[in-house]
PDB file of C-alpha atoms in Angstrom:
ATOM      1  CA  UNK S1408    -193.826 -64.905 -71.748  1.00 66.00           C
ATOM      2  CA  UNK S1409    -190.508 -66.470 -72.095  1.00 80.00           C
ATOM      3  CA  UNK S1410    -187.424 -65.965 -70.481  1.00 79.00           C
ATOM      4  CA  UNK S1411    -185.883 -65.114 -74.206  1.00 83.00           C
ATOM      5  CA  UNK S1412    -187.937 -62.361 -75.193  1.00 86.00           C
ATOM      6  CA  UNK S1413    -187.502 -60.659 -71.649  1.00 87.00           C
ATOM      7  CA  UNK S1414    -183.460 -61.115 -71.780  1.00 88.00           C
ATOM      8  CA  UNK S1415    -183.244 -57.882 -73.940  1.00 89.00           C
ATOM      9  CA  UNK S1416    -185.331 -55.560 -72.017  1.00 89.00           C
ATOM     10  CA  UNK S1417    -183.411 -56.873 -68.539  1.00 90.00           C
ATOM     11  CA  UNK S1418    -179.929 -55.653 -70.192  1.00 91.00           C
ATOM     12  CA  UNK S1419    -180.994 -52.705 -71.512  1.00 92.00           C
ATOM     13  CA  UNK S1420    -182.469 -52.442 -67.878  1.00 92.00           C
ATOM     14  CA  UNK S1421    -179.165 -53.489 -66.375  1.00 91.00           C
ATOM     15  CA  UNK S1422    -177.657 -51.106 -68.963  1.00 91.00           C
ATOM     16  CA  UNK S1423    -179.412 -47.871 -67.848  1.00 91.00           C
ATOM     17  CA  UNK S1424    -178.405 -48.898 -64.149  1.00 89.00           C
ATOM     18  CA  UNK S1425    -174.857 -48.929 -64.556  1.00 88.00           C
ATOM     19  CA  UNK S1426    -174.549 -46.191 -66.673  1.00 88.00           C
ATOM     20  CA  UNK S1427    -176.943 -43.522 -63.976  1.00 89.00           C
ATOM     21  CA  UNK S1428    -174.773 -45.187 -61.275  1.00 89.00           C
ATOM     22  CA  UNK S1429    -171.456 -44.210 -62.687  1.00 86.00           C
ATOM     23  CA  UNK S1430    -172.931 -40.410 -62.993  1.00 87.00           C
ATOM     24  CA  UNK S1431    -174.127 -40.228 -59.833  1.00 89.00           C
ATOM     25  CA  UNK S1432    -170.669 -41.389 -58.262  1.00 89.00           C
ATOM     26  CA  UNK S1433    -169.106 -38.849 -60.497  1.00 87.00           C
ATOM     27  CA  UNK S1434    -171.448 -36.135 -59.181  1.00 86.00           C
ATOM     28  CA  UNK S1435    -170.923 -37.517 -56.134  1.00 87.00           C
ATOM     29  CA  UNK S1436    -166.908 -36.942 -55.870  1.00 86.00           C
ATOM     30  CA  UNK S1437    -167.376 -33.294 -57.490  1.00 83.00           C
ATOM     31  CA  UNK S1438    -169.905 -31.897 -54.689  1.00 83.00           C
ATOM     32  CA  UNK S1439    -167.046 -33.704 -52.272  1.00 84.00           C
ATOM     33  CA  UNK S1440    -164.189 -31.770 -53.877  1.00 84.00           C
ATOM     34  CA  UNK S1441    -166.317 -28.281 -53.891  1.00 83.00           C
ATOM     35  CA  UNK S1442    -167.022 -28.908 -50.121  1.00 81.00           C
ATOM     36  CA  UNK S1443    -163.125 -29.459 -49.453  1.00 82.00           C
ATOM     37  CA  UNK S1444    -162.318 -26.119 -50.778  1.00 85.00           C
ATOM     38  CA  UNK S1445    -160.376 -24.271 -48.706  1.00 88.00           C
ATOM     39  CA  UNK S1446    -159.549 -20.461 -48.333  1.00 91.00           C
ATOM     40  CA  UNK S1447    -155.584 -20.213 -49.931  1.00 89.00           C
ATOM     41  CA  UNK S1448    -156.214 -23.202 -52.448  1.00 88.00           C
ATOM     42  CA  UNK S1449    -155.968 -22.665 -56.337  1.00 91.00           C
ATOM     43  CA  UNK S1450    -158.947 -23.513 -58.228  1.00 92.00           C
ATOM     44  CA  UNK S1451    -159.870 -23.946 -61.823  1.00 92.00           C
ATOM     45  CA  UNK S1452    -163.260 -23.030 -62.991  1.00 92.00           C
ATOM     46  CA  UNK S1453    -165.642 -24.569 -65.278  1.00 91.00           C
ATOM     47  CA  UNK S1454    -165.214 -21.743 -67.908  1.00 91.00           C
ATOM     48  CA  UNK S1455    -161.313 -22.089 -67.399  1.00 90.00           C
ATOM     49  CA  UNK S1456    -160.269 -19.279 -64.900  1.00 91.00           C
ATOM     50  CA  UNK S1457    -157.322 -19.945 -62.764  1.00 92.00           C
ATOM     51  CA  UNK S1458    -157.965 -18.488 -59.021  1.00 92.00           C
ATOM     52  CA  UNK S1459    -157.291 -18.836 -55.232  1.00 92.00           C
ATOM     53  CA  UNK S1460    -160.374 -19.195 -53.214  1.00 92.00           C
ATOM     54  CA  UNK S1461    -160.452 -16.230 -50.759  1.00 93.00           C
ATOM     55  CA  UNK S1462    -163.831 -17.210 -48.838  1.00 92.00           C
ATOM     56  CA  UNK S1463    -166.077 -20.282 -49.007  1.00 91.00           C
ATOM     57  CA  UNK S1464    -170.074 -19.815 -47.750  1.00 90.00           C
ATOM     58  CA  UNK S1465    -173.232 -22.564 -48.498  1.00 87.00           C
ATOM     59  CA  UNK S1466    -173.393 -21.733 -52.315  1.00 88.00           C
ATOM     60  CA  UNK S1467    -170.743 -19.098 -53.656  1.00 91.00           C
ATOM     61  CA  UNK S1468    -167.427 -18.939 -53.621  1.00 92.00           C
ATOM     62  CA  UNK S1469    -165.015 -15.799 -53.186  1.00 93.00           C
ATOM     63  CA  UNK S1470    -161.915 -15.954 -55.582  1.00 93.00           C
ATOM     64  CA  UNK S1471    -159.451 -14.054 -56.321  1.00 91.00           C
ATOM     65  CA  UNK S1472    -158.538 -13.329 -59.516  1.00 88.00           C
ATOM     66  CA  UNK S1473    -155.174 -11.090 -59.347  1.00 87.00           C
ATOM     67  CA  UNK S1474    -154.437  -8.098 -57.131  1.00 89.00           C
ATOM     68  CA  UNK S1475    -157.842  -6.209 -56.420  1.00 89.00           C
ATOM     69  CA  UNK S1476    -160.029  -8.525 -58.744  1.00 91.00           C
ATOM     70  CA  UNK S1477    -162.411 -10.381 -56.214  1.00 92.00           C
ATOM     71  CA  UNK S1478    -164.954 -12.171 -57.832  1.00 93.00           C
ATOM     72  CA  UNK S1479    -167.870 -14.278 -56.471  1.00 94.00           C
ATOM     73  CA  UNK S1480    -168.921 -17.730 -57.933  1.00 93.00           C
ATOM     74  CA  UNK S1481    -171.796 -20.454 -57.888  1.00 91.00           C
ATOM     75  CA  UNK S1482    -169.803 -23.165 -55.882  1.00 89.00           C
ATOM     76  CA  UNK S1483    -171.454 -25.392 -58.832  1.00 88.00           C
ATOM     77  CA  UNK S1484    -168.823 -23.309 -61.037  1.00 90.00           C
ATOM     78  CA  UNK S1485    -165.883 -24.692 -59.600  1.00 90.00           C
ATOM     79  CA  UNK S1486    -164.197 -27.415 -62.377  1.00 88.00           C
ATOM     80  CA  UNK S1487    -161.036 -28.834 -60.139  1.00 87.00           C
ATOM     81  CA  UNK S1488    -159.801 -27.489 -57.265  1.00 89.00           C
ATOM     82  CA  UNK S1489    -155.726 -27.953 -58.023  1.00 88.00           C
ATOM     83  CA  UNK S1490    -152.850 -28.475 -55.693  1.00 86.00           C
ATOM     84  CA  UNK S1491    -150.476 -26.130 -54.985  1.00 84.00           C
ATOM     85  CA  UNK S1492    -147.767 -27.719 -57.004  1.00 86.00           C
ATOM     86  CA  UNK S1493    -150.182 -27.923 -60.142  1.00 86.00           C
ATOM     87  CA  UNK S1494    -151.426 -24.495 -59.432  1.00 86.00           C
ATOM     88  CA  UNK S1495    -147.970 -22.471 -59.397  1.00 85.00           C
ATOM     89  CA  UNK S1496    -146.796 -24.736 -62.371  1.00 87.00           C
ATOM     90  CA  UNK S1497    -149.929 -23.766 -64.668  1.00 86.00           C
ATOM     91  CA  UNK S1498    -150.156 -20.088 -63.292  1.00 83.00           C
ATOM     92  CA  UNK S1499    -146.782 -19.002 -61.927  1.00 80.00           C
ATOM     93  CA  UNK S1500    -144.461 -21.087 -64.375  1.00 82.00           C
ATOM     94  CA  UNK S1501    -142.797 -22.887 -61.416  1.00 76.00           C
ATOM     95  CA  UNK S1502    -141.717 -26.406 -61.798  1.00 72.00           C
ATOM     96  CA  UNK S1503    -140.967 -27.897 -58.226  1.00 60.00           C
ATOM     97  CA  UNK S1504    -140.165 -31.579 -59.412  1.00 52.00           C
ATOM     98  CA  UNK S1505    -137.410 -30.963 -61.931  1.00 52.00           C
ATOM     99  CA  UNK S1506    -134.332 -32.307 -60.947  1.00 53.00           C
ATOM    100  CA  UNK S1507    -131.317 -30.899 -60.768  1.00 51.00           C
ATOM    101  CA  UNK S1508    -129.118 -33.440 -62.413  1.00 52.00           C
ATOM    102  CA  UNK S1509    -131.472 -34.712 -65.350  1.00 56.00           C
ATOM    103  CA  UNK S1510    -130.102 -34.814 -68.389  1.00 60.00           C
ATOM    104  CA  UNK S1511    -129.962 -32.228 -70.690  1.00 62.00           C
ATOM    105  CA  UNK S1512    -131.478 -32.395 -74.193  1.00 65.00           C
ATOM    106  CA  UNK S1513    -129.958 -30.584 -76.747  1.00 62.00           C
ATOM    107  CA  UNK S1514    -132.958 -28.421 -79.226  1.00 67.00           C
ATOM    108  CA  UNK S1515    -131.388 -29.759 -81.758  1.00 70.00           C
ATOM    109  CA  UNK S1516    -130.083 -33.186 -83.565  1.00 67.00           C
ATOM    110  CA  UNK S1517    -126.602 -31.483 -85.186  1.00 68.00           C
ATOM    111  CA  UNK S1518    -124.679 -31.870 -81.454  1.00 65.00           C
ATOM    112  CA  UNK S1519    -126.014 -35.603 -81.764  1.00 65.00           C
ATOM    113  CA  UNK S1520    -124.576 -36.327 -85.411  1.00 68.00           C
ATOM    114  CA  UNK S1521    -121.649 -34.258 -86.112  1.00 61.00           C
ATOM    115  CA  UNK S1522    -118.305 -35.120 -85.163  1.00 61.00           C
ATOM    116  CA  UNK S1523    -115.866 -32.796 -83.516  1.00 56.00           C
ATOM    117  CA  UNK S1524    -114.039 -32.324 -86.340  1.00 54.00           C
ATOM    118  CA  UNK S1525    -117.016 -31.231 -88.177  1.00 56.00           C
ATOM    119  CA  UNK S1526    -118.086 -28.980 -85.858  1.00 52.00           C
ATOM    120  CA  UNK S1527    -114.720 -26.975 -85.739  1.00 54.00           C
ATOM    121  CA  UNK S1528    -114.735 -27.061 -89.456  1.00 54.00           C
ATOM    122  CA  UNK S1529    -118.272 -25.461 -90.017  1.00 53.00           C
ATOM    123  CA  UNK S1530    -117.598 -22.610 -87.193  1.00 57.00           C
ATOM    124  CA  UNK S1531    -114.491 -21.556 -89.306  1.00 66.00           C
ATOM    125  CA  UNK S1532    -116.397 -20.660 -92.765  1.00 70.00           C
ATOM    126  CA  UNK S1533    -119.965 -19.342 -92.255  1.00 70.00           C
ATOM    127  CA  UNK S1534    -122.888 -19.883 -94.766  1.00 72.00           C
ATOM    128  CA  UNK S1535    -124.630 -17.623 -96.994  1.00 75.00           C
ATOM    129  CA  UNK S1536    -127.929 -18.568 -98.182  1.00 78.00           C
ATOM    130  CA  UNK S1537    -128.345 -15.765-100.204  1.00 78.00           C
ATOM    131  CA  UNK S1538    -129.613 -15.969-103.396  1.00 77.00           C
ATOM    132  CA  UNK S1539    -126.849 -15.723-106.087  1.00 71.00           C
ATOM    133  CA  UNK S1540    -126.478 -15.584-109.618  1.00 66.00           C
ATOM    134  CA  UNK S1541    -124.427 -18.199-111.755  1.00 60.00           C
ATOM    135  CA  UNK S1542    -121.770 -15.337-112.538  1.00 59.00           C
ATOM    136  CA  UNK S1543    -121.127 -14.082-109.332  1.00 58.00           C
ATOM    137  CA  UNK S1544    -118.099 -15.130-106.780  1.00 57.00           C
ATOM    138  CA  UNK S1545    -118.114 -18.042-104.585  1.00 57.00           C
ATOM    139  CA  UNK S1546    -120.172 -17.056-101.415  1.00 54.00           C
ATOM    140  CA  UNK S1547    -116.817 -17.600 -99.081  1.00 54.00           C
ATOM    141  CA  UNK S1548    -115.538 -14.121-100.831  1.00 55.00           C
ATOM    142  CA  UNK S1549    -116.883 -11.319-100.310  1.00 54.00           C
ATOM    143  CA  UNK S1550    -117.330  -8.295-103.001  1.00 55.00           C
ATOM    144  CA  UNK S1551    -117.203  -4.595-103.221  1.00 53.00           C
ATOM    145  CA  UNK S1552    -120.412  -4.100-103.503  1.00 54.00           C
ATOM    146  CA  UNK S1553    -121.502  -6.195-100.462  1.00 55.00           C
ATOM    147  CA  UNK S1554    -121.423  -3.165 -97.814  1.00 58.00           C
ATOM    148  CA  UNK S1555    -124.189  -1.162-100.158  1.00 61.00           C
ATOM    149  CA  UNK S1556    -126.355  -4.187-100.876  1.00 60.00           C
ATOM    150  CA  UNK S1557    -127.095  -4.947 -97.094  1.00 63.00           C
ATOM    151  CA  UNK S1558    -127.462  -1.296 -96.381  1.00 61.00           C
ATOM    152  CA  UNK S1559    -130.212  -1.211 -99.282  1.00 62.00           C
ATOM    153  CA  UNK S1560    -131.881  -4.616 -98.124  1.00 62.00           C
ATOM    154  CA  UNK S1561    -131.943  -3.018 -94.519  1.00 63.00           C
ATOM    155  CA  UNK S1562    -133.625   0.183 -95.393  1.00 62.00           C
ATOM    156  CA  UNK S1563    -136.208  -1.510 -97.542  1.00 61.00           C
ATOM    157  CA  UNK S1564    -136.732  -4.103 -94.154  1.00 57.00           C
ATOM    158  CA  UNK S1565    -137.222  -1.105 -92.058  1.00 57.00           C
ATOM    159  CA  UNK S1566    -139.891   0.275 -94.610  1.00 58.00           C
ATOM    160  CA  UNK S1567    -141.715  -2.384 -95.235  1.00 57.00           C
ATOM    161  CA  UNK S1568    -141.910  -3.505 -91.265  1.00 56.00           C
ATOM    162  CA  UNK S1569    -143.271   0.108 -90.202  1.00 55.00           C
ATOM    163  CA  UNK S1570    -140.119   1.405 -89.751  1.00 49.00           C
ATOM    164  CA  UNK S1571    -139.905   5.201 -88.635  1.00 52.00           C
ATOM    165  CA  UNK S1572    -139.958   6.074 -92.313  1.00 51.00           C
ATOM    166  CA  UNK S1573    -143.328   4.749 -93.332  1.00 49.00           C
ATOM    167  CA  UNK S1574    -145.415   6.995 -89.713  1.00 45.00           C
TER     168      UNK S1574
END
C-alpha cells in the first residue's frame, strides 16, 4: 500500500485522538473541582439548583437548599462549584465590585437630547394622550365634564380588573 491511500485513515486516526483527549481533560478538571468542594461553598447543580454544600463524603454531597431544606446529591450532580462573590451576586442580589463613583446612566435618552430650556418648558404644560374628537377643546384646557369622565373610566378599570365589584 501507499503512503496516499493510508494519509486519510491516519487523520481521521489523529482526529479521534485529539478530540477523546480534549474530553478526557475536561472530565478530568470536573472530578478536580467536585473533589475541591468544600463545606460553606455555593454550588450550582447540573439541573440548575443554587446551594451551599453542608457536608462532603466519597460519592454524595449534603446541600443546603434554604432554611431546613437539606438535600443529598450524587457528587456527579454537581455542575460548578461558584465563588462566593458569584454565588451572593446570582442568589442574594449582592454586587461586591460596583464602584462607587461609576458613572451613572440615565434609563432614558430625553436627559441626553433635550436642552435645559426644553426641559423647563415641557414640565410646565403636561400631555394628554387621550383620545379626542376634532370638535372638542385643545387638550391644555380642561372641560366641565372632565371630573365625571375619569370617575366613569375609573369605575369601569376597577370592574374590568376584578375590582371589589365584580367578587
Amino acid at each position: 500500500m501507499s503512503l496516499v491511500t493510508l494519509l486519510p485513515f491516519i487523520v481521521l486516526i489523529g482526529a479521534m485522538f485529539l478530540m477523546t483527549r480534549s474530553a478526557k481533560k475536561k472530565q478530568q478538571q470536573a472530578a478536580n473541582m467536585r473533589n475541591e468542594m468544600q463545606p460553606g461553598s455555593g454550588v450550582r447543580t447540573i439541573g440548575g439548583m443554587y446551594a451551599t454544600v453542608k457536608e462532603v463524603n466519597d460519592d454524595t454531597v449534603l446541600l443546603d437548599a434554604g432554611p431546613g431544606v437539606d438535600l443529598l446529591f450524587a457528587k456527579n450532580s454537581i455542575g460548578a462549584v461558584l465563588t462566593d462573590d458569584e454565588y451572593n451576586r446570582i442568589v442574594h442580589g449582592i454586587e461586591h465590585d460596583l464602584k462607587s463613583d461609576a458613572d451613572v446612566v440615565p434609563d432614558d435618552a430625553s436627559s441626553l437630547t433635550e436642552s435645559d430650556a426644553t426641559a423647563a418648558a415641557s414640565d410646565e404644560q403636561p400631555v394628554d394622550l387621550g383620545k379626542k374628537d376634532a370638535d372638542d377643546e385643545p387638550a391644555g384646557e380642561p372641560t366641565a365634564d372632565a371630573a365625571p369622565a375619569e370617575a366613569k373610566a375609573d369605575e369601569q378599570a376597577k370592574k374590568s380588573d376584578g375590582g371589589s365589584e365584580a367578587k
